[in-house]
JSON list of C-alpha atoms in Angstrom, two decimals:
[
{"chain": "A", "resi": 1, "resn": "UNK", "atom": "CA", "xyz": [113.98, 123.64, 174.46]},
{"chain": "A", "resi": 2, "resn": "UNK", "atom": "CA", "xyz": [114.06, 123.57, 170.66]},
{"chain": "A", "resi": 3, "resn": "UNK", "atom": "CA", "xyz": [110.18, 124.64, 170.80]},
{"chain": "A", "resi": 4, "resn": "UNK", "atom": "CA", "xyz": [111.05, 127.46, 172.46]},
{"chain": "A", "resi": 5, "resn": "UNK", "atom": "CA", "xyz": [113.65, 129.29, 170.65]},
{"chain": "A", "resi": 6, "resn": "UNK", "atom": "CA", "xyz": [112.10, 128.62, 167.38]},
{"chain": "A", "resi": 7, "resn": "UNK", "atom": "CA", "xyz": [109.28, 130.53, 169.20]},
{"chain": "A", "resi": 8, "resn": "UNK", "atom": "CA", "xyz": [111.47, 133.24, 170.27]},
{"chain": "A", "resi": 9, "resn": "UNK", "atom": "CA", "xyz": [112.58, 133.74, 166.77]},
{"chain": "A", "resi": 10, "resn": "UNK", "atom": "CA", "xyz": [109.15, 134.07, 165.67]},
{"chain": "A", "resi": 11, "resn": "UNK", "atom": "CA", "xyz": [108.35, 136.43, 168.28]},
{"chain": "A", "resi": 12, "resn": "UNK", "atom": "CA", "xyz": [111.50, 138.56, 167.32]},
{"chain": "A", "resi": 13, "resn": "UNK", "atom": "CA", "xyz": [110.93, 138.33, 163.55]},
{"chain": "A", "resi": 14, "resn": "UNK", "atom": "CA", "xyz": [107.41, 139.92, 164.52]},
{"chain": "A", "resi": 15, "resn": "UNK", "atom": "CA", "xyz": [108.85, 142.90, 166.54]},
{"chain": "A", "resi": 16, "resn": "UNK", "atom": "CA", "xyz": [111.34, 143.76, 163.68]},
{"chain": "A", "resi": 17, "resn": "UNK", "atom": "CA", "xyz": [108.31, 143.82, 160.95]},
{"chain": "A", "resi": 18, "resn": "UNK", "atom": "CA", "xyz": [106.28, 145.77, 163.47]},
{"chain": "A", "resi": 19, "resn": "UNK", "atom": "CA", "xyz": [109.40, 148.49, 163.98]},
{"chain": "A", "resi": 20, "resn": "UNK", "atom": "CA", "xyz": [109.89, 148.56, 160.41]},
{"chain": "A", "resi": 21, "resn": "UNK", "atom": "CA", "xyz": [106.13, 149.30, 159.29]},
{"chain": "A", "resi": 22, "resn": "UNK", "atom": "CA", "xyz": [106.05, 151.89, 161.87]},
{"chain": "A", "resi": 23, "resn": "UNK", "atom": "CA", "xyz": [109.01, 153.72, 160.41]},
{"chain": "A", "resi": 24, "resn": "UNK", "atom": "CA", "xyz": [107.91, 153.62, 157.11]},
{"chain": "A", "resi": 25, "resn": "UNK", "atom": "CA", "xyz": [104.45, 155.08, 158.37]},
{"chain": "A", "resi": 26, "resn": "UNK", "atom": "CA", "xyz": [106.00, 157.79, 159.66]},
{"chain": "A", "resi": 27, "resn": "UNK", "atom": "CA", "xyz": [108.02, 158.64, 156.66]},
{"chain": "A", "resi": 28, "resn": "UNK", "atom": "CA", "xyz": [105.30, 158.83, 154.34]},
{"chain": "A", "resi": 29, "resn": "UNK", "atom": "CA", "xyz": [103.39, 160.68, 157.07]},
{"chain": "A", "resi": 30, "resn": "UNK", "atom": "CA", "xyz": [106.36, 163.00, 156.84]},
{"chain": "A", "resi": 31, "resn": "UNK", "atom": "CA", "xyz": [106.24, 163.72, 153.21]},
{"chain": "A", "resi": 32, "resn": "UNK", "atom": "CA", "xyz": [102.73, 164.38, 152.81]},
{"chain": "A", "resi": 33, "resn": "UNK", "atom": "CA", "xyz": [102.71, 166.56, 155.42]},
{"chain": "A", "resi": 34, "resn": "UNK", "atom": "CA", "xyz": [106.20, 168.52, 153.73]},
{"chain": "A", "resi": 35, "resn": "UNK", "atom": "CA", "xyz": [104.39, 168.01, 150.34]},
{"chain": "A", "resi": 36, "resn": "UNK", "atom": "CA", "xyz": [101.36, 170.06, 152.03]},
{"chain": "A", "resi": 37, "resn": "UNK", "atom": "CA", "xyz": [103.11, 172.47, 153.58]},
{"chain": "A", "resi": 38, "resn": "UNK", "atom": "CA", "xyz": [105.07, 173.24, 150.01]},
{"chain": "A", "resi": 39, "resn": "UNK", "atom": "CA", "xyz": [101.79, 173.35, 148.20]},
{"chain": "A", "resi": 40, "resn": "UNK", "atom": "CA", "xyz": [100.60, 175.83, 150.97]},
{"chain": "A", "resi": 41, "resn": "UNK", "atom": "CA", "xyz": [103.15, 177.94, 150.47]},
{"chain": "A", "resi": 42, "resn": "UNK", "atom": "CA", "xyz": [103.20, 177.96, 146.42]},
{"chain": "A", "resi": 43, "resn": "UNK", "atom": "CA", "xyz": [100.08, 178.70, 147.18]},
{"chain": "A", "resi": 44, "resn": "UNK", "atom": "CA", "xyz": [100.54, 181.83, 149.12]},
{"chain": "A", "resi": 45, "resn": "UNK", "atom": "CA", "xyz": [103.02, 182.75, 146.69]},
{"chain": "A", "resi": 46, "resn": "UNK", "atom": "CA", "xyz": [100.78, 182.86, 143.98]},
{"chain": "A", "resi": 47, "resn": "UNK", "atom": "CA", "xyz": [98.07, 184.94, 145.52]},
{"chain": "A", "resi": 48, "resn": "UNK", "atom": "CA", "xyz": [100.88, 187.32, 146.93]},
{"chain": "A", "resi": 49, "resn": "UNK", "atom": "CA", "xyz": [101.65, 187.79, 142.95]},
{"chain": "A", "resi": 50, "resn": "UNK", "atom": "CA", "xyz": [98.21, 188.62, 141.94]},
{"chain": "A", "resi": 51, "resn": "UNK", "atom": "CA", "xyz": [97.79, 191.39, 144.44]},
{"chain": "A", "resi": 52, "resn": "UNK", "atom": "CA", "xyz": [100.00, 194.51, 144.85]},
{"chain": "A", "resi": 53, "resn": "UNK", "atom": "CA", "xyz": [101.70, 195.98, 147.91]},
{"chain": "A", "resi": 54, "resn": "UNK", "atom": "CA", "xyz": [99.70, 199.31, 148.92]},
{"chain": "A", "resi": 55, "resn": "UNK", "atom": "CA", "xyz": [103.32, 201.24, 148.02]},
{"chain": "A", "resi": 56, "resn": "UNK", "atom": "CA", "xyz": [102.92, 199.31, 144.06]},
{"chain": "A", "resi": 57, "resn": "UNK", "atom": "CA", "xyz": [98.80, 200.64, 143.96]},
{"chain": "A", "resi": 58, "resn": "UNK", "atom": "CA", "xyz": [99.60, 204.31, 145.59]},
{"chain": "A", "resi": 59, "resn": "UNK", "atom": "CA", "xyz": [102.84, 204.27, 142.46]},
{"chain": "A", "resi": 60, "resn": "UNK", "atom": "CA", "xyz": [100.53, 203.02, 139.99]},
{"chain": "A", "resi": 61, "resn": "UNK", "atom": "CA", "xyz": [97.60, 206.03, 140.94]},
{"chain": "A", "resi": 62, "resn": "UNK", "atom": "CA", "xyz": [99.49, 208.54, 138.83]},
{"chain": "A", "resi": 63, "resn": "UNK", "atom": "CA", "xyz": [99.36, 211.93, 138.91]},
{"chain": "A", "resi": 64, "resn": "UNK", "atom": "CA", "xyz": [96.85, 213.85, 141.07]},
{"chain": "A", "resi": 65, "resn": "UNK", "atom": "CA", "xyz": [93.61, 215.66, 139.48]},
{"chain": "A", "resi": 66, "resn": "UNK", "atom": "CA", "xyz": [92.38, 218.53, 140.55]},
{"chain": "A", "resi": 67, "resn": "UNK", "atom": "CA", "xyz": [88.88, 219.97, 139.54]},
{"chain": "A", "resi": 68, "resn": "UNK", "atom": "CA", "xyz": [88.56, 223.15, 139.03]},
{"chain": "A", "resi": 69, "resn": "UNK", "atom": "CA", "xyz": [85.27, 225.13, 137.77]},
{"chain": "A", "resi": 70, "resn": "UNK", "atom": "CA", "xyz": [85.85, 228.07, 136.37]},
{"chain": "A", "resi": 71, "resn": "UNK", "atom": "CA", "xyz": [83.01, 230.78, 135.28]},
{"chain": "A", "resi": 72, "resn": "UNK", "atom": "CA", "xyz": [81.91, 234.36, 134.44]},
{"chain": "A", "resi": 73, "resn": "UNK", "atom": "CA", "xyz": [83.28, 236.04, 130.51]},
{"chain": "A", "resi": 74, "resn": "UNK", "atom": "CA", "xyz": [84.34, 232.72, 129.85]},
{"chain": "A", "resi": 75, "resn": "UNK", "atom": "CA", "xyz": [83.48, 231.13, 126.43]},
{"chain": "A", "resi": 76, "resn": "UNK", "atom": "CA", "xyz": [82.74, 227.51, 127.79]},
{"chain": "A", "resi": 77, "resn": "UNK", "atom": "CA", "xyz": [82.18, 227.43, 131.95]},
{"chain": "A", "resi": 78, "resn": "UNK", "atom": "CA", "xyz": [82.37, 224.76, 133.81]},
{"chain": "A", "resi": 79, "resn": "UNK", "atom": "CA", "xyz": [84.43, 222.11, 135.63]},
{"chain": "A", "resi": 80, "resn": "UNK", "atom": "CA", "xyz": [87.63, 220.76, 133.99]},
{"chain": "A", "resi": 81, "resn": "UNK", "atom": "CA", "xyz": [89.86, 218.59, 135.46]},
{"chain": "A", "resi": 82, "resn": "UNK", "atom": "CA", "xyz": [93.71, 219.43, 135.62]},
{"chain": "A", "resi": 83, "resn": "UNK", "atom": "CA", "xyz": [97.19, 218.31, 136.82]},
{"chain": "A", "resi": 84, "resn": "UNK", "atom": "CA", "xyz": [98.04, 219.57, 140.19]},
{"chain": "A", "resi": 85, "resn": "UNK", "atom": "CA", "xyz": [100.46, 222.33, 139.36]},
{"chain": "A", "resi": 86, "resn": "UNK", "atom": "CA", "xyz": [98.54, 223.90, 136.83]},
{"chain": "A", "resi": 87, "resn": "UNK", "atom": "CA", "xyz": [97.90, 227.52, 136.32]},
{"chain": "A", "resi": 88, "resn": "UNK", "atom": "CA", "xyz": [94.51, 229.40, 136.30]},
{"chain": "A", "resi": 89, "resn": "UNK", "atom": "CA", "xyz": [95.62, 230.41, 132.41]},
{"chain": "A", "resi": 90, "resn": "UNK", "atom": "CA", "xyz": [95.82, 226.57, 131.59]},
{"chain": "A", "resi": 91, "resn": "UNK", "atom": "CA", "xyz": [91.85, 226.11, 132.90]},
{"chain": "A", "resi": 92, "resn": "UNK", "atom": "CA", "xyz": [90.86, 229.81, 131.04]},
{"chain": "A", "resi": 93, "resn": "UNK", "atom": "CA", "xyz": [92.01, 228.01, 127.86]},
{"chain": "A", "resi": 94, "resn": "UNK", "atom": "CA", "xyz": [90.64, 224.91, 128.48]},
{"chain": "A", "resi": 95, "resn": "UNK", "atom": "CA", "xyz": [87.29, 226.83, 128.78]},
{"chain": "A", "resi": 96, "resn": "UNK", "atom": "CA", "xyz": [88.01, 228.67, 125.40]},
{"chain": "A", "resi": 97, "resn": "UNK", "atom": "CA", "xyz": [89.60, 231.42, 126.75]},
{"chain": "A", "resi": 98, "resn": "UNK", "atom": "CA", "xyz": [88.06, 235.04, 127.39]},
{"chain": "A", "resi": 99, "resn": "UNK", "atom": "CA", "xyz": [84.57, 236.11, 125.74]},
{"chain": "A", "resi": 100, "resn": "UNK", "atom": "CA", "xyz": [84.08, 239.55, 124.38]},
{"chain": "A", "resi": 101, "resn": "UNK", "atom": "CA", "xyz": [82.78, 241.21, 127.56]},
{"chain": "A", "resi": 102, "resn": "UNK", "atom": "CA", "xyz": [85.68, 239.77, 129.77]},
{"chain": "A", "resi": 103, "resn": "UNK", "atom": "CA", "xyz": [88.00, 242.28, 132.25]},
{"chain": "A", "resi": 104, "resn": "UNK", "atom": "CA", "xyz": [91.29, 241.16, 131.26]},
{"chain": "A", "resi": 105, "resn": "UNK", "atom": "CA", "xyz": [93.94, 241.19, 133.24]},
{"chain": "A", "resi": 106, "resn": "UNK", "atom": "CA", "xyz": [91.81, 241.78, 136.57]},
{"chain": "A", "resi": 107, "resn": "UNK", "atom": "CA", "xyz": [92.64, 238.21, 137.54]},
{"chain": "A", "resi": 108, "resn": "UNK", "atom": "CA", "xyz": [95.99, 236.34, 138.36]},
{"chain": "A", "resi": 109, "resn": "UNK", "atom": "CA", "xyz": [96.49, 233.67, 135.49]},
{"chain": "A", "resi": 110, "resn": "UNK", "atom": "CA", "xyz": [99.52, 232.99, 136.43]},
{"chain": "A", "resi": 111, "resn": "UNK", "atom": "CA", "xyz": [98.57, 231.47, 140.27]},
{"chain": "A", "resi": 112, "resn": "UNK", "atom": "CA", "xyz": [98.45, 228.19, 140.64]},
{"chain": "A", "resi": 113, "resn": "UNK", "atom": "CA", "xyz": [94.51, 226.49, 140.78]},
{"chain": "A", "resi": 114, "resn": "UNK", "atom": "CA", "xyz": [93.61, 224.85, 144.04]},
{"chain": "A", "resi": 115, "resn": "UNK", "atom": "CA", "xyz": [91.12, 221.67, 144.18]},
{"chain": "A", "resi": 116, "resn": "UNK", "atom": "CA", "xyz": [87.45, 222.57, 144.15]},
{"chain": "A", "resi": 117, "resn": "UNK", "atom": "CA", "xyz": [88.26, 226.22, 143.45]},
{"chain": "A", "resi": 118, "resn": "UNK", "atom": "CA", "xyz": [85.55, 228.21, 141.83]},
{"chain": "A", "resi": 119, "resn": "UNK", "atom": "CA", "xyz": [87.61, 230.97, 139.55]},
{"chain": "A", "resi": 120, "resn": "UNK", "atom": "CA", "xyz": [85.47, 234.07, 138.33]},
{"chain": "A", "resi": 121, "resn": "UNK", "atom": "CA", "xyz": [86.24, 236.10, 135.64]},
{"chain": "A", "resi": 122, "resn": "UNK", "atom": "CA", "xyz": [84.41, 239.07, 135.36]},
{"chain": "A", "resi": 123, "resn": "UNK", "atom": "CA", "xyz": [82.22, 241.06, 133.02]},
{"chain": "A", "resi": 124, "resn": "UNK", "atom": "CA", "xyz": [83.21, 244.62, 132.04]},
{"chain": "A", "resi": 125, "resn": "UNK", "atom": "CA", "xyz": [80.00, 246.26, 134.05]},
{"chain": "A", "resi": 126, "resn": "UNK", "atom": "CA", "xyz": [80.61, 243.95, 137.08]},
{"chain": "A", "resi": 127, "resn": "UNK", "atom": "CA", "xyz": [81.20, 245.99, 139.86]},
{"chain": "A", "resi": 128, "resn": "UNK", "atom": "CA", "xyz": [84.97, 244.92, 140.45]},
{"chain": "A", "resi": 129, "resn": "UNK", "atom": "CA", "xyz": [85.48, 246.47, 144.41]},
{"chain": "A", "resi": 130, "resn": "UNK", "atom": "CA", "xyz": [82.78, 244.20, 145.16]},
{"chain": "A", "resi": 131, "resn": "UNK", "atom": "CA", "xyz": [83.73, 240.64, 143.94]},
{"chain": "A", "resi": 132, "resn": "UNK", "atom": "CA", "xyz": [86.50, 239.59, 146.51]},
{"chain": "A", "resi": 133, "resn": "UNK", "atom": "CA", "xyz": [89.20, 238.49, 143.99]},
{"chain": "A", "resi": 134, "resn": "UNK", "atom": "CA", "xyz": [92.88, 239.35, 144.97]},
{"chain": "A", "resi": 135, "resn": "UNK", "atom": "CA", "xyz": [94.07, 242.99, 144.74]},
{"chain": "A", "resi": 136, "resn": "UNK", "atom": "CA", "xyz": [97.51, 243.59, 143.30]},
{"chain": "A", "resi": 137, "resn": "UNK", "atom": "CA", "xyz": [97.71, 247.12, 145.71]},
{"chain": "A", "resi": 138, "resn": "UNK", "atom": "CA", "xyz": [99.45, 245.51, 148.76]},
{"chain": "A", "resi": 139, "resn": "UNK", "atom": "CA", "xyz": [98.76, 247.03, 152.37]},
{"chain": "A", "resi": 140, "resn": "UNK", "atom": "CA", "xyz": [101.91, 249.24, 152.07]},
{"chain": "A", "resi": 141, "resn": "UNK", "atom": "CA", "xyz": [100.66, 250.78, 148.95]},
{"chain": "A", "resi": 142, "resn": "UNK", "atom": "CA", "xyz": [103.09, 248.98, 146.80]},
{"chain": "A", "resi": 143, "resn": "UNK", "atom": "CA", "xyz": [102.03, 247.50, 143.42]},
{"chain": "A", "resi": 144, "resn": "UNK", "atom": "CA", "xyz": [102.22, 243.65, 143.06]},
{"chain": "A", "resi": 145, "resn": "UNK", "atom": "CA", "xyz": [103.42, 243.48, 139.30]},
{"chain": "A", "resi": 146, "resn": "UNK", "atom": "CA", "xyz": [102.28, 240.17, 140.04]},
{"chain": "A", "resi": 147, "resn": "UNK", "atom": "CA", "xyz": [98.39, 240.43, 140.83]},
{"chain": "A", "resi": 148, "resn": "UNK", "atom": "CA", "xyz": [97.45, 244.11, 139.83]},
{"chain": "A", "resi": 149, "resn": "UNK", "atom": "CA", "xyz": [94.89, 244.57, 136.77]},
{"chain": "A", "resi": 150, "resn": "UNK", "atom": "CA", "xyz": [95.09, 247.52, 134.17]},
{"chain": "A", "resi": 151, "resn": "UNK", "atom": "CA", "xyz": [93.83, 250.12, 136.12]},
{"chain": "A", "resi": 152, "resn": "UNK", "atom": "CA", "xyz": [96.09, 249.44, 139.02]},
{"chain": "A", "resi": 153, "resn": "UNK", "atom": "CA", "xyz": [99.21, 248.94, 136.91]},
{"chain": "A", "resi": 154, "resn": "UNK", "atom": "CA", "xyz": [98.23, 252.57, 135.30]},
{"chain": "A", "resi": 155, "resn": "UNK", "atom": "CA", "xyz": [99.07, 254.35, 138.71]},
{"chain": "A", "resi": 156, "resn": "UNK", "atom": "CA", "xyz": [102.80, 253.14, 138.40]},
{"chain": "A", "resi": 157, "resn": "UNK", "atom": "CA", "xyz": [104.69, 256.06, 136.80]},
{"chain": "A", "resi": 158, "resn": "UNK", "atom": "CA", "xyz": [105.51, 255.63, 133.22]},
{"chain": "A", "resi": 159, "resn": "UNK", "atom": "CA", "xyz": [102.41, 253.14, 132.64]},
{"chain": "A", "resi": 160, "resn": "UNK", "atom": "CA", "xyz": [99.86, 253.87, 130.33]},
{"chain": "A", "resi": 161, "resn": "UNK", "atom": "CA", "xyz": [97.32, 251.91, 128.88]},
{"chain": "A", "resi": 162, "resn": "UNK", "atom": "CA", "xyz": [99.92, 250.29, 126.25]},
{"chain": "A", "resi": 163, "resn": "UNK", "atom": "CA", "xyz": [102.39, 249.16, 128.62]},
{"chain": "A", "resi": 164, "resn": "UNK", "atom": "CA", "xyz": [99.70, 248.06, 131.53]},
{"chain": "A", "resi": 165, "resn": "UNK", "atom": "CA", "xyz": [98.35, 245.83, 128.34]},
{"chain": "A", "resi": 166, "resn": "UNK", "atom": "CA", "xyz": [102.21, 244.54, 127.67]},
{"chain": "A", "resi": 167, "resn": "UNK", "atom": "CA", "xyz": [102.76, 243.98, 131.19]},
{"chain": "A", "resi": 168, "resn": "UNK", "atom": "CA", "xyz": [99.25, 241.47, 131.67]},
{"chain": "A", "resi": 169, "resn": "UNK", "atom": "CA", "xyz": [100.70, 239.56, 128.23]},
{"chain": "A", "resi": 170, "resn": "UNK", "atom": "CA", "xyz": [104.19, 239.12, 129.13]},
{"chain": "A", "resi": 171, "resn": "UNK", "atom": "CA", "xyz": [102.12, 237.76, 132.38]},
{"chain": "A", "resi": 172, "resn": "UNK", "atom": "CA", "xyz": [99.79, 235.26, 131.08]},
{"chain": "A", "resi": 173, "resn": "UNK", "atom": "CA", "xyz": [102.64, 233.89, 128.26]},
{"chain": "A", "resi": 174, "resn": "UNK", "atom": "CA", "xyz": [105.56, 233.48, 130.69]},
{"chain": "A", "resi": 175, "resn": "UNK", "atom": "CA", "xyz": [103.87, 233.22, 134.08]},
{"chain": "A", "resi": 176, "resn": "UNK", "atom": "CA", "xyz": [104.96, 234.98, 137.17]},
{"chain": "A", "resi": 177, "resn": "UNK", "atom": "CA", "xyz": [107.43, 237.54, 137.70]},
{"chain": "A", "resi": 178, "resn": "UNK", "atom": "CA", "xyz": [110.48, 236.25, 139.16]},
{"chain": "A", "resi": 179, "resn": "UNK", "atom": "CA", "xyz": [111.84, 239.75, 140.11]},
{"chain": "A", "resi": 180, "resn": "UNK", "atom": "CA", "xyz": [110.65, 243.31, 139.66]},
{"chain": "A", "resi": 181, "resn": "UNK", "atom": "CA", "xyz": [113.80, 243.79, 137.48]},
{"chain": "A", "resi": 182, "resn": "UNK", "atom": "CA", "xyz": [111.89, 241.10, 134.77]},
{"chain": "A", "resi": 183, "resn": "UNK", "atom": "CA", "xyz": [109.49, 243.77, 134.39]},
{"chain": "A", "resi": 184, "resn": "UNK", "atom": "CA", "xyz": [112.42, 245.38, 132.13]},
{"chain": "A", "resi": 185, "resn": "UNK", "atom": "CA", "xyz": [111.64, 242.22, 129.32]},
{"chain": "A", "resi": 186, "resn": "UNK", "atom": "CA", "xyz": [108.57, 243.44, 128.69]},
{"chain": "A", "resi": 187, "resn": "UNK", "atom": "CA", "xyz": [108.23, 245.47, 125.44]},
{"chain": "A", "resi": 188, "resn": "UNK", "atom": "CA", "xyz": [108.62, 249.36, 125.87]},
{"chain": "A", "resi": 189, "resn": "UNK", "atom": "CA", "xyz": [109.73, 249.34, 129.70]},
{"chain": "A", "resi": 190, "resn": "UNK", "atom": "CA", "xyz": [113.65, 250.04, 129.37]},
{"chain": "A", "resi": 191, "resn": "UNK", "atom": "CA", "xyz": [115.80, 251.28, 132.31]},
{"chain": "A", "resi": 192, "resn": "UNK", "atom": "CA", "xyz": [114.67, 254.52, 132.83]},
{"chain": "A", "resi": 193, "resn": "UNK", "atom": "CA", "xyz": [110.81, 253.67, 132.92]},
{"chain": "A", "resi": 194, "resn": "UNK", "atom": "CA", "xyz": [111.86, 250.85, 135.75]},
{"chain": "A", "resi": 195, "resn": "UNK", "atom": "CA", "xyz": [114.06, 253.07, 137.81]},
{"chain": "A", "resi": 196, "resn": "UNK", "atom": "CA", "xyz": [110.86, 255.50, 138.00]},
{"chain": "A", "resi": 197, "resn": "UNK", "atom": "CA", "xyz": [108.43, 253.02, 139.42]},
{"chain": "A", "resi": 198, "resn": "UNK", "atom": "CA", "xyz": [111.16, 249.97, 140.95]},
{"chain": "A", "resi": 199, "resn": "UNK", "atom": "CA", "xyz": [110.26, 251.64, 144.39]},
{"chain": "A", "resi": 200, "resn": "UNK", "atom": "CA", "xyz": [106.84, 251.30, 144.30]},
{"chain": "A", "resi": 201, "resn": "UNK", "atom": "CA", "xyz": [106.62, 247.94, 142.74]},
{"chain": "A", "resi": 202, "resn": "UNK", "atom": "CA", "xyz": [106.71, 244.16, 144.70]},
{"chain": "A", "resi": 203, "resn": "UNK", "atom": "CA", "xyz": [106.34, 240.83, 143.47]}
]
């Protein structure tokens, strides 16, 4: 009888051991896998750092270029490359500006440049009807203050050589006309010239 519950206890005493290794086992277990999983995701963390979201790299491409080549009575032709926005009078100085046998005036420095765009500037003994650039005589007849070149500004009433040669500075130095009634800053052209020709003007 005694043999047998000293056995018992022994048997018992082995169970509880058993249990208790078997816990511990499984707690380690635990942590290593909780220690892997945290190094996984520092991990992930870190290369998440070292690469940029797609919004970050398209906010970080700066401003657009466009390239432009511009040719003709030019001093330097060729491609330049400009901010979108810019004006065809920002890529004619960029290429040195006019040469000596340029038509001034004939194109529209004051449009903006579009990317790729080839921008011709032509000689005195081109033939200008024939070159395709953008007339400044609208379909109704009326004169785009905006567009025309010397010879077309010269039909208004009022506008001689002089004043068609005021008209194309006040153009390239302050852009655009904003309204025909602007046409009054320009040197010479006071209120009486402008109500002569304000019907037969546009912008």
């Amino acid at each position: 009888m005694r043999k047998k519950f000293i056995f018992d206890v022994i048997i018992l005493f082995i169970f509880v051991m058993n249990c208790s290794a078997c816990s511990l086992y499984k707690e380690e277990g635990t942590g290593v896998v909780r220690a892997t999983d945290e190094s996984s995701t520092e991990a992930s963390g870190a290369m998440d750092e070292g690469v940029p979201s797609p919004t970050e790299a398209v906010t970080e491409s700066g401003s657009e270029l466009y390239c432009v080549y511009i040719c003709g009575a030019v001093e330097n032709e060729g491609v330049y490359s400009v901010p979108s926005g810019s004006r065809v009078n920002d890529v004619l100085k960029m290429a040195g500006g006019y040469s000596s046998e340029a038509v001034k005036g004939y194109v529209n420095l004051a449009e903006k440049v579009r990317d790729g765009e080839r921008i011709y500037i032509p000689y005195e003994d081109d033939d200008t009807m024939e070159l395709g650039t953008e007339s400044g005589v609208e379909a109704d007849g009326m004169v785009n203050i905006n567009t025309a070149g010397k010879d077309e500004l010269m039909t208004l009433p009022g506008i001689g050589s002089g004043k068609a040669d005021d008209i194309i500075k006040y153009r390239e130095k302050n852009g655009a006309f904003g309204s025909i009634e602007e046409l009054m800053n320009v040197n010479g052209i006071k209120e009486g010239t402008f109500n002569k020709l304000k019907d037969k003007i546009t912008i």
